[in-house]
Short mmCIF file of C-alpha atoms in Angstrom, two decimals:
data_model
loop_
_atom_site.label_atom_id
_atom_site.label_comp_id
_atom_site.label_asym_id
_atom_site.label_seq_id
_atom_site.Cartn_x
_atom_site.Cartn_y
_atom_site.Cartn_z
CA UNK F 1 18.90 -26.53 25.73
CA UNK F 2 15.42 -25.38 26.45
CA UNK F 3 16.08 -24.36 30.07
CA UNK F 4 18.91 -22.11 28.42
CA UNK F 5 16.85 -20.48 25.54
CA UNK F 6 13.91 -19.60 28.28
CA UNK F 7 16.70 -18.11 30.44
CA UNK F 8 17.98 -16.04 27.65
CA UNK F 9 14.63 -15.14 26.27
CA UNK F 10 12.98 -13.85 29.76
CA UNK F 11 16.10 -13.02 31.66
CA UNK F 12 18.44 -10.71 29.14
CA UNK F 13 17.13 -7.22 28.50
CA UNK F 14 14.88 -6.53 25.63
CA UNK F 15 15.55 -10.43 24.31
CA UNK F 16 11.88 -11.16 24.58
CA UNK F 17 10.74 -8.28 22.54
CA UNK F 18 13.51 -9.33 20.01
CA UNK F 19 12.08 -12.59 19.86
CA UNK F 20 8.76 -11.62 18.90
CA UNK F 21 10.36 -9.36 16.16
CA UNK F 22 11.84 -12.58 14.69
CA UNK F 23 8.49 -14.30 14.76
CA UNK F 24 6.96 -11.71 13.12
CA UNK F 25 9.57 -11.50 10.51
CA UNK F 26 9.50 -15.21 9.76
CA UNK F 27 5.47 -14.62 9.84
CA UNK F 28 5.90 -12.04 7.03
CA UNK F 29 8.12 -14.46 4.74
CA UNK F 30 5.70 -17.31 5.17
CA UNK F 31 2.77 -15.09 3.68
CA UNK F 32 5.05 -13.89 0.83
CA UNK F 33 6.26 -17.61 -0.25
CA UNK F 34 5.07 -18.62 -3.74
CA UNK F 35 2.84 -21.34 -2.22
CA UNK F 36 0.68 -18.92 0.17
CA UNK F 37 0.97 -15.68 -1.57
CA UNK F 38 -1.49 -16.54 -4.26
CA UNK F 39 -4.19 -17.89 -1.74
CA UNK F 40 -4.28 -14.33 0.09
CA UNK F 41 -6.29 -11.25 -0.97
CA UNK F 42 -3.83 -8.33 -2.08
CA UNK F 43 -5.07 -5.96 0.59
CA UNK F 44 -4.48 -8.71 3.29
CA UNK F 45 -1.20 -9.33 2.27
CA UNK F 46 -0.43 -5.84 2.15
CA UNK F 47 -1.44 -4.69 5.52
CA UNK F 48 0.09 -7.94 7.25
CA UNK F 49 3.58 -6.44 6.01
CA UNK F 50 3.15 -3.47 8.37
CA UNK F 51 3.88 -5.59 10.93
CA UNK F 52 7.95 -5.38 9.73
CA UNK F 53 7.94 -2.14 11.32
CA UNK F 54 6.63 -3.43 14.46
CA UNK F 55 9.35 -6.15 14.10
CA UNK F 56 11.96 -3.43 13.61
CA UNK F 57 10.80 -1.27 16.66
CA UNK F 58 10.82 -4.52 18.79
CA UNK F 59 14.33 -5.47 17.98
CA UNK F 60 15.74 -2.03 18.40
CA UNK F 61 16.38 -2.27 22.22
CA UNK F 62 18.31 -5.61 22.57
CA UNK F 63 20.97 -4.33 20.33
CA UNK F 64 22.02 -1.72 22.61
CA UNK F 65 21.20 -3.18 25.87
CA UNK F 66 22.98 -6.74 25.15
CA UNK F 67 25.49 -6.06 22.16
CA UNK F 68 29.00 -5.94 23.12
CA UNK F 69 29.69 -2.86 20.27
CA UNK F 70 26.87 -0.84 22.11
CA UNK F 71 26.72 -1.65 25.76
CA UNK F 72 28.59 1.55 27.65
CA UNK F 73 29.54 2.94 23.98
CA UNK F 74 27.46 6.14 24.21
CA UNK F 75 28.88 7.59 20.43
CA UNK F 76 28.03 3.93 19.25
CA UNK F 77 24.31 4.44 20.90
CA UNK F 78 24.16 7.64 19.57
CA UNK F 79 24.93 6.59 16.01
CA UNK F 80 22.66 3.76 15.92
CA UNK F 81 19.67 6.06 17.10
CA UNK F 82 20.51 8.16 14.29
CA UNK F 83 20.57 5.37 11.68
CA UNK F 84 17.02 4.24 12.87
CA UNK F 85 15.68 7.70 13.22
CA UNK F 86 16.76 8.61 9.69
CA UNK F 87 15.31 5.54 8.20
CA UNK F 88 12.39 6.02 10.39
CA UNK F 89 11.96 9.60 9.16
CA UNK F 90 12.43 8.85 5.25
CA UNK F 91 9.65 6.05 5.57
CA UNK F 92 7.06 8.75 7.37
CA UNK F 93 7.84 11.10 4.54
CA UNK F 94 7.80 8.72 1.22
CA UNK F 95 5.26 6.58 2.45
CA UNK F 96 2.74 8.60 4.62
CA UNK F 97 3.26 12.37 3.96
CA UNK F 98 4.37 12.67 0.44
CA UNK F 99 0.94 10.98 -1.11
CA UNK F 100 -0.80 13.49 0.87
CA UNK F 101 1.40 16.18 -0.28
CA UNK F 102 0.90 15.15 -3.81
CA UNK F 103 -3.10 14.79 -3.30
CA UNK F 104 -3.04 18.47 -2.61
CA UNK F 105 -0.54 19.66 -4.96
CA UNK F 106 -1.88 17.74 -8.13
CA UNK F 107 -5.50 17.53 -7.30
CA UNK F 108 -6.08 13.97 -8.74
CA UNK F 109 -9.57 13.02 -9.63
CA UNK F 110 -11.38 10.51 -11.25
CA UNK F 111 -12.67 11.92 -14.42
CA UNK F 112 -14.54 8.88 -15.92
CA UNK F 113 -14.60 5.09 -16.14
CA UNK F 114 -14.66 3.33 -19.50
CA UNK F 115 -15.57 -0.72 -19.87
CA UNK F 116 -12.99 -2.20 -22.16
CA UNK F 117 -14.01 -5.66 -21.90
CA UNK F 118 -16.66 -7.42 -19.51
CA UNK F 119 -14.35 -7.62 -16.42
CA UNK F 120 -11.88 -4.90 -17.58
CA UNK F 121 -12.64 -0.91 -16.98
CA UNK F 122 -9.89 1.70 -17.66
CA UNK F 123 -9.99 4.55 -15.16
CA UNK F 124 -9.13 8.11 -16.59
CA UNK F 125 -7.80 10.41 -13.86
CA UNK F 126 -6.91 14.09 -14.43
CA UNK F 127 -5.01 16.80 -12.24
CA UNK F 128 -2.86 19.76 -12.26
CA UNK F 129 0.92 19.71 -13.11
CA UNK F 130 0.82 15.82 -13.68
CA UNK F 131 4.34 16.37 -15.55
CA UNK F 132 5.87 16.97 -12.25
CA UNK F 133 5.28 13.32 -11.48
CA UNK F 134 8.02 12.36 -14.11
CA UNK F 135 6.03 9.29 -14.66
CA UNK F 136 6.70 7.08 -17.70
CA UNK F 137 5.19 4.71 -19.86
CA UNK F 138 5.50 1.06 -18.36
CA UNK F 139 5.68 2.39 -14.61
CA UNK F 140 2.90 2.07 -11.80
CA UNK F 141 1.74 3.69 -8.92
CA UNK F 142 -0.18 2.84 -5.78
CA UNK F 143 -3.44 4.18 -6.15
CA UNK F 144 -6.00 5.16 -3.17
CA UNK F 145 -9.30 5.99 -3.95
CA UNK F 146 -10.86 8.30 -1.54
CA UNK F 147 -14.62 6.67 -1.44
CA UNK F 148 -15.99 5.29 2.03
CA UNK F 149 -15.17 1.52 1.04
CA UNK F 150 -11.55 1.91 -1.11
CA UNK F 151 -9.75 4.84 1.22
CA UNK F 152 -7.85 2.54 3.48
CA UNK F 153 -6.37 0.21 0.45
CA UNK F 154 -3.53 1.83 -1.73
CA UNK F 155 -3.35 -1.01 -4.63
CA UNK F 156 -0.66 -0.92 -7.45
CA UNK F 157 -1.82 -0.43 -11.14
CA UNK F 158 0.26 0.05 -14.15
CA UNK F 159 -0.35 3.23 -16.40
CA UNK F 160 -2.37 1.88 -19.45
CA UNK F 161 -1.40 4.92 -21.77
CA UNK F 162 1.48 7.18 -22.07
CA UNK F 163 0.99 10.09 -19.60
CA UNK F 164 0.29 13.43 -20.41
CA UNK F 165 0.48 16.64 -18.28
CA UNK F 166 -3.28 16.65 -17.57
CA UNK F 167 -4.16 12.90 -17.80
CA UNK F 168 -3.32 9.56 -16.43
CA UNK F 169 -4.94 6.40 -17.18
CA UNK F 170 -5.00 2.93 -15.59
CA UNK F 171 -6.76 -0.38 -16.67
CA UNK F 172 -7.86 -2.92 -14.54
CA UNK F 173 -9.16 -6.50 -14.70
CA UNK F 174 -11.55 -7.63 -12.22
CA UNK F 175 -9.43 -9.89 -9.81
CA UNK F 176 -11.02 -9.22 -6.39
CA UNK F 177 -12.98 -6.84 -4.07
CA UNK F 178 -10.84 -3.73 -4.97
CA UNK F 179 -10.75 -4.03 -8.67
CA UNK F 180 -14.26 -4.83 -8.74
CA UNK F 181 -15.34 -2.08 -7.27
CA UNK F 182 -13.39 0.52 -9.48
CA UNK F 183 -15.79 -0.17 -12.40
CA UNK F 184 -18.34 1.98 -9.85
CA UNK F 185 -16.18 5.04 -9.38
CA UNK F 186 -17.89 8.15 -10.05
CA UNK F 187 -16.41 11.05 -11.73
CA UNK F 188 -14.86 13.61 -9.50
CA UNK F 189 -13.76 11.02 -6.91
CA UNK F 190 -10.66 12.05 -5.07
CA UNK F 191 -7.55 9.92 -5.74
CA UNK F 192 -4.17 9.89 -3.85
CA UNK F 193 -1.32 8.22 -5.91
CA UNK F 194 2.35 7.07 -4.65
CA UNK F 195 4.83 6.90 -7.22
CA UNK F 196 5.71 6.29 -10.17
CA UNK F 197 7.31 3.15 -9.49
CA UNK F 198 9.45 0.41 -11.63
CA UNK F 199 12.27 0.46 -14.54
CA UNK F 200 9.74 -1.05 -17.14
CA UNK F 201 10.58 1.61 -19.43
CA UNK F 202 11.17 2.84 -22.90
CA UNK F 203 14.96 3.79 -21.62
CA UNK F 204 15.99 -0.13 -21.39
CA UNK F 205 15.92 -0.61 -25.02
CA UNK F 206 19.15 -1.04 -26.44
CA UNK F 207 18.37 -2.39 -29.89
CA UNK F 208 16.43 -0.56 -32.89
CA UNK F 209 14.31 -3.67 -33.32
CA UNK F 210 11.68 -4.32 -30.21
CA UNK F 211 9.62 -7.23 -29.70
CA UNK F 212 6.94 -6.95 -26.93
CA UNK F 213 5.01 -10.01 -25.77
CA UNK F 214 1.40 -9.50 -23.56
CA UNK F 215 -0.86 -11.81 -22.07
CA UNK F 216 -4.06 -11.08 -20.18
CA UNK F 217 -3.74 -7.87 -17.89
CA UNK F 218 -0.37 -7.54 -18.48
CA UNK F 219 -1.06 -5.50 -21.91
CA UNK F 220 -1.78 -2.40 -19.58
CA UNK F 221 1.87 -1.31 -19.28
CA UNK F 222 2.59 -2.98 -22.87
CA UNK F 223 -0.04 -0.89 -24.37
CA UNK F 224 1.75 2.41 -23.11
CA UNK F 225 5.18 1.30 -24.10
CA UNK F 226 3.89 0.41 -27.55
CA UNK F 227 3.17 4.14 -28.02
CA UNK F 228 6.44 5.41 -26.64
CA UNK F 229 9.26 2.78 -27.51
CA UNK F 230 11.13 3.89 -30.22
CA UNK F 231 12.18 1.54 -33.20
CA UNK F 232 10.88 -1.13 -35.13
CA UNK F 233 8.28 -2.63 -32.96
CA UNK F 234 6.43 -6.07 -33.34
CA UNK F 235 3.72 -6.92 -30.57
CA UNK F 236 2.48 -10.43 -29.96
CA UNK F 237 -0.81 -10.54 -27.65
CA UNK F 238 -1.98 -13.80 -25.98
CA UNK F 239 -5.67 -13.80 -25.04
CA UNK F 240 -7.53 -16.93 -24.27
CA UNK F 241 -10.55 -15.89 -26.30
CA UNK F 242 -11.75 -12.82 -28.32
CA UNK F 243 -13.69 -11.46 -25.43
CA UNK F 244 -10.51 -11.09 -23.60
CA UNK F 245 -8.60 -8.65 -25.93
CA UNK F 246 -8.60 -5.04 -25.24
CA UNK F 247 -7.41 -2.19 -26.88
CA UNK F 248 -7.76 -3.39 -30.00
CA UNK F 249 -8.84 -0.23 -31.77
CA UNK F 250 -6.03 1.97 -30.15
CA UNK F 251 -3.52 -0.72 -30.58
CA UNK F 252 -4.37 -0.84 -34.47
CA UNK F 253 -4.34 2.87 -34.60
CA UNK F 254 -0.91 3.04 -32.76
CA UNK F 255 0.43 0.31 -35.31
CA UNK F 256 -0.63 2.33 -38.31
CA UNK F 257 0.63 5.56 -36.94
CA UNK F 258 4.37 4.27 -36.49
CA UNK F 259 4.32 1.46 -38.94
CA UNK F 260 4.43 -1.43 -36.33
CA UNK F 261 3.00 -4.88 -36.31
CA UNK F 262 0.53 -6.38 -34.09
CA UNK F 263 -0.22 -10.23 -34.04
CA UNK F 264 -2.81 -11.65 -31.92
CA UNK F 265 -2.45 -15.18 -30.56
CA UNK F 266 -6.05 -15.93 -29.60
CA UNK F 267 -7.66 -19.11 -28.36
CA UNK F 268 -6.80 -21.96 -26.24
CA UNK F 269 -3.52 -23.69 -26.68
CA UNK F 270 -5.05 -26.83 -27.50
CA UNK F 271 -6.57 -25.40 -30.78
CA UNK F 272 -3.68 -22.55 -31.73
CA UNK F 273 -0.68 -24.54 -30.11
CA UNK F 274 1.80 -23.14 -28.03
CA UNK F 275 3.26 -19.84 -28.92
CA UNK F 276 6.06 -19.60 -26.55
CA UNK F 277 8.43 -22.08 -27.55
CA UNK F 278 11.84 -21.16 -29.46
CA UNK F 279 10.63 -22.34 -32.84
CA UNK F 280 7.23 -20.50 -32.67
CA UNK F 281 8.67 -17.13 -31.47
CA UNK F 282 11.47 -17.60 -34.27
CA UNK F 283 8.93 -18.16 -37.06
CA UNK F 284 6.63 -15.32 -35.80
CA UNK F 285 9.46 -12.75 -35.51
CA UNK F 286 12.20 -12.94 -38.44
CA UNK F 287 15.80 -11.77 -36.75
CA UNK F 288 14.33 -12.63 -33.06
CA UNK F 289 18.26 -12.36 -31.47
CA UNK F 290 18.51 -8.74 -32.38
CA UNK F 291 15.47 -7.63 -30.51
CA UNK F 292 14.90 -6.22 -27.38
CA UNK F 293 12.03 -7.64 -25.58
CA UNK F 294 9.40 -6.38 -23.30
CA UNK F 295 7.37 -9.17 -21.74
CA UNK F 296 4.23 -8.98 -19.31
CA UNK F 297 1.56 -11.29 -18.46
CA UNK F 298 0.45 -13.94 -15.94
CA UNK F 299 3.49 -15.86 -14.14
CA UNK F 300 3.35 -19.22 -16.20
CA UNK F 301 3.09 -17.37 -19.55
CA UNK F 302 6.10 -15.09 -18.51
CA UNK F 303 8.38 -18.16 -17.45
CA UNK F 304 7.55 -20.04 -20.66
CA UNK F 305 8.47 -16.76 -22.80
CA UNK F 306 11.48 -16.01 -21.02
CA UNK F 307 13.02 -19.78 -21.35
CA UNK F 308 11.80 -19.87 -25.21
CA UNK F 309 13.46 -16.67 -25.63
CA UNK F 310 16.72 -17.70 -24.13
CA UNK F 311 16.67 -20.94 -26.29
CA UNK F 312 16.13 -18.70 -29.23
CA UNK F 313 19.37 -16.97 -28.56
CA UNK F 314 18.09 -13.63 -27.12
CA UNK F 315 20.80 -12.63 -24.48
CA UNK F 316 19.32 -12.22 -20.52
CA UNK F 317 20.22 -8.62 -20.91
CA UNK F 318 17.82 -7.75 -23.42
CA UNK F 319 14.84 -9.36 -22.10
CA UNK F 320 12.80 -7.03 -19.85
CA UNK F 321 9.93 -8.39 -18.03
CA UNK F 322 7.30 -7.05 -15.49
CA UNK F 323 5.19 -9.37 -13.14
CA UNK F 324 1.80 -8.89 -11.47
CA UNK F 325 3.21 -10.63 -8.32
CA UNK F 326 3.86 -7.36 -6.24
#
């Protein structure tokens, strides 16, 4: 068996390259596993994924050399080249050239940085014709800040306020080297943005009554949606302690302006109890079953809240959730 495998890999045209491609794809799959991904810096995980492009290139040749459908079939080979070439052109355009074009078109720059909490900052970004981006509250961009230390990394951060034609805002918690460095950004720093991405938007709501649940840094897209989702809105905001609550003043102002309700669930679970049970949520939100639910927070909290909502009778199709495991 080993001898046959070695003969296949080493003797058949391009099979060795295809074998390397398989190993690369398996490696990328391993680093994306739940048990491995949290142990890696986002930047490391992101850049290792570029090996999938190399894997696709290495695997290409053996299909034409050894595939019965392609060997000696010139039209099929041309079609396969065209498909690969088309995908490659789309990747180059949307992943590499589009951010550069947008950077020149919209002239994105850091306006100022505001500290919201000891380990949380908001970055205000201005530019030209931002309405052409068609961004919506709840979406995110990949942001590349063009400084000596940050230009090489494009990290995903959600909008934390409804986008305007002249300004975008993101809010970032100190979770690593990149997010920590954003607190030191200077006004005027050039910015490149890729996006917007995501379907965690106001358009998903189908009911007049809306419940929003946020935990930790998950308040960032929820804060933007709290401002824009139509209907009767209730916001439950879970935080470990008072120092972890951000946007308190903004949330109060929005709630007062639109007649919404904000409930803060602050403190350790041992003291406050578990708010994410079917019984607790039903008591906090009368008529819970008749709500659309927007949910964003740490994975453990999100899983517990989704399970509690389902037990409380909220249909799965009306539970819209976003995570920060990108």
